[in-house]
Amino acid sequence: MKPPLIRRRDAIQSLMGGSILLPGLLAELLAGDAPADPLSPKPGHFPGKAKRVIFIFSNGGVSHMDTFDFKPKLFAADGKTTGVGGGLSNQQRVLLKPGWEFKPGGKCGALVSDLFPHIRECMDDICLVRSMKSDDNEHYNATLGIHTGSFFFSRPGIGAWVSYGLGTVNQNLPSFIVLAPQMPYAGLQIFNNDFLPAYHQGVRVIPGREPIANLERRTKENKVQEMELGLAGAFNRRHLESRAGDAELAARMKTFETAFHMQTEAREVFDLSKETDETLELYGMKRGQSDGFGWQCLIGRRMAERGVRFVELVDGSSSHNWDQHGDMAEHAKHAKNIDQPISGLLRDLKQRGMLDETLVVWTTEFGRTPGVDGTKGRGHHSACFSSWMAGGGVKGGLTYGGTDELGATVAENKVHVHDFHATILHLLGLDHTRLTYRHGGRDYRLTDVHGNVVKALLT
Amino acid sequence: MTFFSENGFAFRCLRPRPGIEWLRYAGGFSGMWLAMVVLAGLIMESNLPAADAVFFRGFNLNGTALEIDGRLWEGNGTSNLSFKGGTFENQAVLLKPPTDPARASMIRSSIWGGNADLTLNHIPEGSYQVFLYVWEDNHSEKIDLLVNDRPVLEGFHSGNAGMWKKLGPWKCESHNGKIKVSARSGAANLSGVEIWSGTGPVPQASSPEFSSNPSPDQVAFFESKIRPLFIENCYSCHSAKAEKIKGGLLLDSRKGLVKGGDTGPSITPGDPEASLLIEAVRHKSEDMAMPPKKKLPPEQIAALEEWVRMGAPDPRTDDTVAVVTAKNAIDWNQARQWWSIKPLALPERPAVKQAKWPVNELDYFILDRLEKAGIRPAPDAEKRKLLRRATYDLTGLPPTPSEVEAFLSDKSRKAFARVVDRLLASPRYGERWGRYWLDVARYADTAGDNSDFPIPQMHRYRDWVISAFNRDMPYDEFLKAQLAGDLLPASNEQDRHEKIIATGYIAAARRFGSRVDDYPQHLTIEDTIDNFGRAFLGLTINCARCHDHKFDPITTQDYYALYGIFNSTRYPWAGIELEKKQRDLVPLGKPGEIAVFEQEKSDAQKGLDAEVKRIEKELKAVEAVEGEAKKDLEKNLTNAKEAAHKNAVRQPPYDMAYAVSEGSKRQDAQVQHKGDPSKPGPEVRRRFLTVLGGTELPAEDHSSGRLRLVDWILDRNNPLPARVMVNRIWLHHFGRGLVATPNDFGKQGKPPTHPELLDWLASRFIREGWSVKKMHRLIMLSHTYRLSGEKSSEMSLHDPNNELLGAFPRRRLDAEAIRDSLLFLGGSLDETPGGAHPFPAQEEWKFTQHNPFKAVYESNKRSIYLMTQRIQRHPYLAIFDGADPSVSTAFRSASTTPLQALYLLNDSLVHEQARGLAVRLLKEKKEDSRLQLAYSLVFSRPADRDEIVQGRSFLNALRAGFQESGVTDDKIEMDVWQAFARVLFRLNEFVYLD
C-alpha cells in the first residue's frame, strides 16, 4: 500500500492553524464592532455581595409548622378546636399536631424540628423567613409564581432574569443550569427565558451518561470532530471575508468553539473523582455515586465554583414530593433525602470561602394547613409558609417575620413572593425595578409592579 | 296553589270565589262569559293595593339575640329556626364595607357549608319576602341560593375576605308553616335572615344625609380641624393636583367626598363605624391604612370621627371631580389622528431620478427614500442566490439542482415570474406561510392548563390554515371564518364543516388551572381578546382589562364591551385535572347522524350510570361486613365505573371539531373592577372599540355578537386589518416589517419606516380582493426584492440598519426551515401532509398537575406538523427559537447559542441526515462530481477551485486517519463523506440566506 500523499498530522495542522477557529481576523471583528456577547459578565446596578445563586426548590408544599415554624398551640391541639384545613385550605377542620419536636440550633438558638437535624446545626448561617406569602393554592400556579413572579402567565424564570442581568463568568457553561432529575409542576415554563433572549434559558441537567443534551461527542474519534470543525472554520472564514464585517456570522462561529470546549469542560463538572472522601461524606455520598440529592448539591457547588450564575436544584417532582394530604409522616423521608446534603453544601461552601459570595436559597411553593386534611394529612396553604436564605450577604442567625398562633396567617413582617424576589435581586446588586425588558410595548420585570426589598434581611 | 313568573312576582291562581261558584251552579253559561268573569277576577286580584311589607322576624345565625336597625333579632336556641350545616364565627375579620357593631357582629357569626339548609319554623300562612345576609371570611366561593327549593340566585361570588352582602328580597310563601333557605355548591357563610310579611316594597332604611347647610360652628370645625388635616396628609394622593390620583378618591371637594373612590363611598354621614375613611385612618386593615406610612395622632382621628358624626359638613363648592374627569377623558378626535387609525391614504407614487430603476409601483417608494438619503441601491442578486432566496421564502426548502438549472436556462424576462408562480402553486407554500399565521395565533396541540391536556382535534385548524393559504383564501374571508365561521352561510356540507373548524382560532385560547367549578374563564377570555387584538388589529386591547390603556385610546369599557361577546360564546372543554374528558366540541356530522349517535350514547350512559348507582347502593348495605361479597362488589363497582367512563368518552363515527359555538346565555358583561371577577361593576353594552366607531350590537340581535364583530372589524373605515396584514407579508419577505412591531400599531409600537408605501400596499391589498398571493407577486417581482446583499459604504454611513432596503437583508433560517432542509437533503423528508397526532385515547387520560401530559413524537414530516405543547417545549424548537405557544409571536428571534452548535455537533438527526446525504453523493462515481453535487444540493451553486482543493485534502486526511485506526476500506468512503456532509451542515452559508 502506498503511503498517503499528505501526512495526516500536517493536514490537520494546516486546517486548524493553532486555535481551531479563531485567527486574527475574527478576533478583531469580535473585539470591534461585534455585538456584545450577551452572556459576557455585566455589572449590576450597584455592587452586590452575592455573585451567584444556588436555588433549592422543594416541590409539593413543605409544612412550615412541622419544620421551621414552632407553634406551641398546635402541639396543644385538643382534637376539637378547628382551624383552616382541608385540601385547599378552605374548610374548617380539627387542628393537627405537628409530628416532630423542635429544638434550638446554633448559637442563635433558632427552633427547627427534628425533620432537619443537620440543617438545624447551620442556623447561624441561615436567615429564616417565617412570614412568606403566596397568592395561589394550586401546585402549578404557586410553583410558577415562586419562579416567575406570575401565577398564571408565562414569564421568564428568576434564573433567566439573573442571567440577563449579570451574564456569566464562564463562557463554556450555560449561565443558568437546572439540576432536575424529574420535572416539577409547570414543567419547563419555570426555567424558561420566555421573552428574554434564548441564551438565558435554564439548561436542564439529568444525571446519567449525557447530563446535558447533545453533550456527548457522537463521532467516535475526537480527531475526526476536530478536523470537521477545522474545515468548517476555514470555509466559514472565506464566507465571512466576502460579507464584510457581519458580526453575527462571526459570533456564530464562536459558538462552535464554545460548544467544542463544553464537551470537555461541561463533562469535567460531573467528574467527581478528584473530590476528597471527606467532601463526599459531607454530602452523605458514596464514592462513585452519580445520583441522589447529595449528588445534586455537590454538582451545584462545582458549577458555582466554575462561574455558573444561577443553579437550581429541584427536590422531588410533580408526582413525588412533599404534598402530604394523606399522612404527614411521609414528610420524614423527603426531609431525610435533603437534610444532610443541604447542610453539606452550606459547610462545603463555607470551608472553601465561597459562602459569602454565594446566595443559597431554600423555598417551596406554599405551606400546609394547621387543620387536618383527611385524618392525618395537611392541605395546601398559601397564606403563610417558611423559606430561608444563607450566604451572599444575608444576615445569618436571624429569624424574620412570624405567623399567628396557629400558623394560619402572617402576623408580622409579611414577605410576599414578590418581596422575596426583590430581595434576592438586591443581594446580587440588581434593582428589581430597573431590571426590565421591553416586550409587547411594556417594560416587564420579575416583580411585575410589586415587591419591596426586605432590608432587615441584609447585612 | 301559587306560581311564580320569571321575575319572582307571585300571583295567586284562582281560588273558587262565591261569585264564580254561584255561576257554576247556575250552570250552562257560555265559556266566553265565564272567561270574562275569570279575567275580571284576575284583574281585581292584581289591583288590590299591595300591603306594605312589615318586619316579621330576624335571625342572627349562630349568634346571640340582638337589636339591629331598632328591631329585635332572634339568636341561638330559638325554636323558630332549625338548620343543617356547620357553625363558624370570626369576629376579628374586618368587614367591607364597614357597618354598625350589632350588624357586624351578626354578619361575622354564621352557618356554613356547601349543603346548608335553614328552616324557618312557625310561620303563619301567607306571602313573605326574605333577605339573606352572606359574608366571606376567606376565598371567594361560587354559591347557588334557593328559597323553598327554588333557585333564586345562581353563581353568586362571595368575594374576598371581609366582604358581605344583603341579598334579596325574595318573595315566597310559607309551606306548612315553614320557609326554607338553602345554599348549594360552594361553601357559603350564611349570617342572618330577615323575614318581612306582605308583598309590598320593603321600606328602605333611610340613607343618612350629608349635612347640606352647615352651621357656622360646623364650618369653623371643618376649617380648623378637617381641611388642614386633609391638605397635609391626604392631598398628595387624593386631590386634583396629585401626580397620580390613588384609589379614584378625591378629598379636595365636597363632590369628591360624597362620591367616594374605587372601593365605594368613603363616608356614611352620621356613622363613623360604617365609614371607610374612618376605618382607613384607624389603621385596622393592612390593605387600607391611611396615611400609608404613618398613623394620624389620636386627636386627629377623633376629630374626623366627630366630623362624620356631624354629617360631614363641608362648605367647599369647587367641582374637582369634574375637573379630574375632564382631564382624564380621552379626546377621541385627537385619538383618531394617530397614524395607524387615520384612514388609508392613496398616495401618488413619488418621482425618482433613476427613472429606469423601478420595475413596479412599489419600487418608486423605496427608491425615492434611497435617493433622498444619498444611497445607491445594491446591484441585482446573482440568479442562483435569487432562486434560493425565493424558494426558501415561499416554501421553506432549498431549490433542487434541476430547479436551479431550469431557472438558469430560462433567459426570458418572465423567468423569475414563472418561478414565483411555480412556488406559489406548490402545496409546500401553505406549510411555510401557514406557519407564520400559527405563530401569531399561538397555535399548540395542547390546552395549556396545569396538566396540559392534549387536543386531538386541534390539527384540523392547523390543516385548515395551511389549506387557506394554499388556495389563496381572501384575507377578509380568512378573518371572518376564524371569528364567526359557525355563523356564516356555507355553500355545502364540506364548506360548513371547514368554517366551523376555522373557529378553532378562538377555541385555541389558553386554558388555566385544574378546576371545573371555579374555572377562570375570565383568563381564557383575556387570552382571546389579547390575541385577536394583536393578530387582526395590532392593538394591545388586553391591557385595558384592569385599567384604561395607559398609552392607547382603549378604555376598560371597551375591553368589557368585547368581553361580553366572547363570554356569550361557548368554548369547547379540553379536559382538566378535575374533569378529565372533553365536552362541548362541535360535531361535524350530518344532522340526522348526530342525533342518532347522541341519543344512543346518552341512552347507554343512563343505563351504565344507573348500574353504578345500583352497585354503590348494594355496597352501602354491606358496608360493615368485610369479606368476599364486599370485595366482589368493589370489583364490580370499579368495572362499572370504567364502563360508564368509557362510554362517556366514546367517539362518534363522524369527526368532532375543537371549535366554538353560540353560548346558551348571550348577554352583555359587567366591568370587572381591576380585572377581578369578584368585583363586578356596571354592565357594558356589547360594541366595538370606541376609537374605531364604537358601534353597538343592535337591541334585537340576541346572538353572541361575533358576526357583527367581524363586520365592525372589516368596516371600510377601519384601516387596521389591511395595514396589519400587509405589514406581516412584507415582514416575512424582508425580515423586518415596515412597522417593526407587527403586533403593536399603538403608541408603544414603532411608526412605519415608509408610511406612504404601507398605505399604498394596504389599499392595493383591499382592491385586489385581499389576495395574499397577489401581494406576494407584487413584492417579489419588484426590483427591491431582487437586490443582492452588498451593502454600499453610503449605507453603512446613512442607514446602518438597512431600514431603507438599499440591499437585501441577510437572514438566518428559522427552526422549521433548518430542520426541514436537513431532512430534505438527507432524503428523509416525508412530504405527505400532517394529520392527527398519535395521542393516547381519551379513555386513558389521567393527567393531573402531578402527572401532566408530556410527549415528543418523532416524525420525518415537515416541522409544522410536529406536536407542540403549551407547557413543555419541543426540545429542537426550544433550541432554535421556535415560537412560544403561550404568546402571539409576530416574528422569530434569531439567537446564537452554544446549545445550537452542540446540536449540530452531536444530535442524532444531524448525523442521520448526513448519512442520507452521503448515500446520495456516493451515487456519483468521481470525487469531484461528488463534491460538486454536494455544493449543488446544499448551496445551490458549484464549488470553486479552492473549495475543491480543500475538500479533497480533508477527505484524504480523513481517509488516512481512518485507515490508520483500522476502519475497513468499504466503510471508509461512507465515513469520510458523512463527515464532509456534517461539515456543510454546520456552515454559516447553510443557515444564512443572502
PDB file of C-alpha atoms in Angstrom, chain B residues 131-228:
ATOM      1  CA  PHE B 131     -83.421  38.778  52.885  1.00  0.00           C
ATOM      2  CA  LEU B 132     -80.274  36.782  53.432  1.00  0.00           C
ATOM      3  CA  TYR B 133     -77.005  38.181  54.759  1.00  0.00           C
ATOM      4  CA  VAL B 134     -73.971  36.350  53.460  1.00  0.00           C
ATOM      5  CA  TRP B 135     -70.311  37.026  54.089  1.00  0.00           C
ATOM      6  CA  GLU B 136     -66.890  35.757  53.180  1.00  0.00           C
ATOM      7  CA  ASP B 137     -64.009  35.249  55.574  1.00  0.00           C
ATOM      8  CA  ASN B 138     -61.542  33.625  53.234  1.00  0.00           C
ATOM      9  CA  HIS B 139     -61.514  32.943  49.472  1.00  0.00           C
ATOM     10  CA  SER B 140     -64.409  33.703  47.200  1.00  0.00           C
ATOM     11  CA  GLU B 141     -66.882  30.885  46.726  1.00  0.00           C
ATOM     12  CA  LYS B 142     -69.445  30.486  43.990  1.00  0.00           C
ATOM     13  CA  ILE B 143     -72.783  29.839  45.624  1.00  0.00           C
ATOM     14  CA  ASP B 144     -76.287  28.923  44.490  1.00  0.00           C
ATOM     15  CA  LEU B 145     -79.126  30.046  46.737  1.00  0.00           C
ATOM     16  CA  LEU B 146     -82.607  28.585  46.922  1.00  0.00           C
ATOM     17  CA  VAL B 147     -85.778  29.507  48.728  1.00  0.00           C
ATOM     18  CA  ASN B 148     -88.216  26.666  49.285  1.00  0.00           C
ATOM     19  CA  ASP B 149     -86.017  24.595  46.939  1.00  0.00           C
ATOM     20  CA  ARG B 150     -86.450  27.063  44.134  1.00  0.00           C
ATOM     21  CA  PRO B 151     -83.247  28.729  42.877  1.00  0.00           C
ATOM     22  CA  VAL B 152     -83.319  32.467  43.477  1.00  0.00           C
ATOM     23  CA  LEU B 153     -79.696  33.313  42.800  1.00  0.00           C
ATOM     24  CA  GLU B 154     -77.147  31.174  41.000  1.00  0.00           C
ATOM     25  CA  GLY B 155     -73.439  31.596  40.762  1.00  0.00           C
ATOM     26  CA  PHE B 156     -73.130  34.304  43.388  1.00  0.00           C
ATOM     27  CA  HIS B 157     -69.487  35.114  44.157  1.00  0.00           C
ATOM     28  CA  SER B 158     -68.978  35.699  47.835  1.00  0.00           C
ATOM     29  CA  GLY B 159     -65.992  37.966  47.231  1.00  0.00           C
ATOM     30  CA  ASN B 160     -62.779  38.488  49.143  1.00  0.00           C
ATOM     31  CA  ALA B 161     -62.222  38.171  52.849  1.00  0.00           C
ATOM     32  CA  GLY B 162     -64.370  40.691  54.690  1.00  0.00           C
ATOM     33  CA  MET B 163     -66.976  41.238  52.006  1.00  0.00           C
ATOM     34  CA  TRP B 164     -70.619  40.852  52.916  1.00  0.00           C
ATOM     35  CA  LYS B 165     -73.939  41.404  51.193  1.00  0.00           C
ATOM     36  CA  LYS B 166     -77.583  41.586  51.998  1.00  0.00           C
ATOM     37  CA  LEU B 167     -79.272  39.551  49.274  1.00  0.00           C
ATOM     38  CA  GLY B 168     -82.905  39.607  48.325  1.00  0.00           C
ATOM     39  CA  PRO B 169     -85.716  40.372  48.688  1.00  0.00           C
ATOM     40  CA  TRP B 170     -87.032  37.012  47.525  1.00  0.00           C
ATOM     41  CA  LYS B 171     -90.740  36.511  47.527  1.00  0.00           C
ATOM     42  CA  CYS B 172     -92.152  33.254  48.797  1.00  0.00           C
ATOM     43  CA  GLU B 173     -94.928  31.614  50.713  1.00  0.00           C
ATOM     44  CA  SER B 174     -94.718  29.612  53.865  1.00  0.00           C
ATOM     45  CA  HIS B 175     -95.322  25.904  53.359  1.00  0.00           C
ATOM     46  CA  ASN B 176     -96.777  24.047  56.295  1.00  0.00           C
ATOM     47  CA  GLY B 177     -95.625  26.904  58.460  1.00  0.00           C
ATOM     48  CA  LYS B 178     -92.061  26.797  57.186  1.00  0.00           C
ATOM     49  CA  ILE B 179     -89.843  28.684  54.830  1.00  0.00           C
ATOM     50  CA  LYS B 180     -86.636  27.017  53.704  1.00  0.00           C
ATOM     51  CA  VAL B 181     -83.486  28.817  52.613  1.00  0.00           C
ATOM     52  CA  SER B 182     -80.668  26.695  51.177  1.00  0.00           C
ATOM     53  CA  ALA B 183     -77.155  27.182  49.890  1.00  0.00           C
ATOM     54  CA  ARG B 184     -75.531  24.803  47.459  1.00  0.00           C
ATOM     55  CA  SER B 185     -72.340  24.387  45.506  1.00  0.00           C
ATOM     56  CA  GLY B 186     -69.581  26.492  47.117  1.00  0.00           C
ATOM     57  CA  ALA B 187     -69.107  26.738  50.882  1.00  0.00           C
ATOM     58  CA  ALA B 188     -71.481  29.582  51.790  1.00  0.00           C
ATOM     59  CA  ASN B 189     -71.389  31.567  55.038  1.00  0.00           C
ATOM     60  CA  LEU B 190     -74.966  32.486  55.968  1.00  0.00           C
ATOM     61  CA  SER B 191     -75.031  35.187  58.606  1.00  0.00           C
ATOM     62  CA  GLY B 192     -78.558  36.300  59.061  1.00  0.00           C
ATOM     63  CA  VAL B 193     -82.104  36.176  57.744  1.00  0.00           C
ATOM     64  CA  GLU B 194     -84.771  38.864  57.696  1.00  0.00           C
ATOM     65  CA  ILE B 195     -88.358  37.904  57.016  1.00  0.00           C
ATOM     66  CA  TRP B 196     -90.866  40.563  56.040  1.00  0.00           C
ATOM     67  CA  SER B 197     -94.525  39.753  55.667  1.00  0.00           C
ATOM     68  CA  GLY B 198     -96.503  41.179  52.783  1.00  0.00           C
ATOM     69  CA  THR B 199     -95.763  41.641  49.157  1.00  0.00           C
ATOM     70  CA  GLY B 200     -95.284  45.372  49.024  1.00  0.00           C
ATOM     71  CA  PRO B 201     -91.995  47.187  48.853  1.00  0.00           C
ATOM     72  CA  VAL B 202     -89.800  46.796  51.893  1.00  0.00           C
ATOM     73  CA  PRO B 203     -89.138  50.216  53.352  1.00  0.00           C
ATOM     74  CA  GLN B 204     -85.515  51.134  52.822  1.00  0.00           C
ATOM     75  CA  ALA B 205     -83.545  52.125  55.821  1.00  0.00           C
ATOM     76  CA  SER B 206     -83.283  55.835  55.296  1.00  0.00           C
ATOM     77  CA  SER B 207     -79.834  56.555  53.975  1.00  0.00           C
ATOM     78  CA  PRO B 208     -78.141  59.134  56.090  1.00  0.00           C
ATOM     79  CA  GLU B 209     -77.761  62.538  54.506  1.00  0.00           C
ATOM     80  CA  PHE B 210     -74.680  64.571  54.162  1.00  0.00           C
ATOM     81  CA  SER B 211     -75.180  67.838  56.007  1.00  0.00           C
ATOM     82  CA  SER B 212     -76.182  70.303  53.309  1.00  0.00           C
ATOM     83  CA  ASN B 213     -76.368  73.581  55.190  1.00  0.00           C
ATOM     84  CA  PRO B 214     -73.569  73.624  57.666  1.00  0.00           C
ATOM     85  CA  SER B 215     -73.955  75.916  60.628  1.00  0.00           C
ATOM     86  CA  PRO B 216     -71.219  78.494  61.267  1.00  0.00           C
ATOM     87  CA  ASP B 217     -69.919  76.307  64.116  1.00  0.00           C
ATOM     88  CA  GLN B 218     -69.717  73.328  61.840  1.00  0.00           C
ATOM     89  CA  VAL B 219     -67.916  75.332  59.169  1.00  0.00           C
ATOM     90  CA  ALA B 220     -65.445  76.554  61.751  1.00  0.00           C
ATOM     91  CA  PHE B 221     -64.890  72.991  62.886  1.00  0.00           C
ATOM     92  CA  PHE B 222     -64.233  71.911  59.332  1.00  0.00           C
ATOM     93  CA  GLU B 223     -61.916  74.775  58.530  1.00  0.00           C
ATOM     94  CA  SER B 224     -59.842  74.447  61.672  1.00  0.00           C
ATOM     95  CA  LYS B 225     -59.672  70.741  62.148  1.00  0.00           C
ATOM     96  CA  ILE B 226     -60.518  68.923  58.926  1.00  0.00           C
ATOM     97  CA  ARG B 227     -59.411  70.885  55.900  1.00  0.00           C
ATOM     98  CA  PRO B 228     -55.838  71.409  57.137  1.00  0.00           C
TER      99      PRO B 228
END
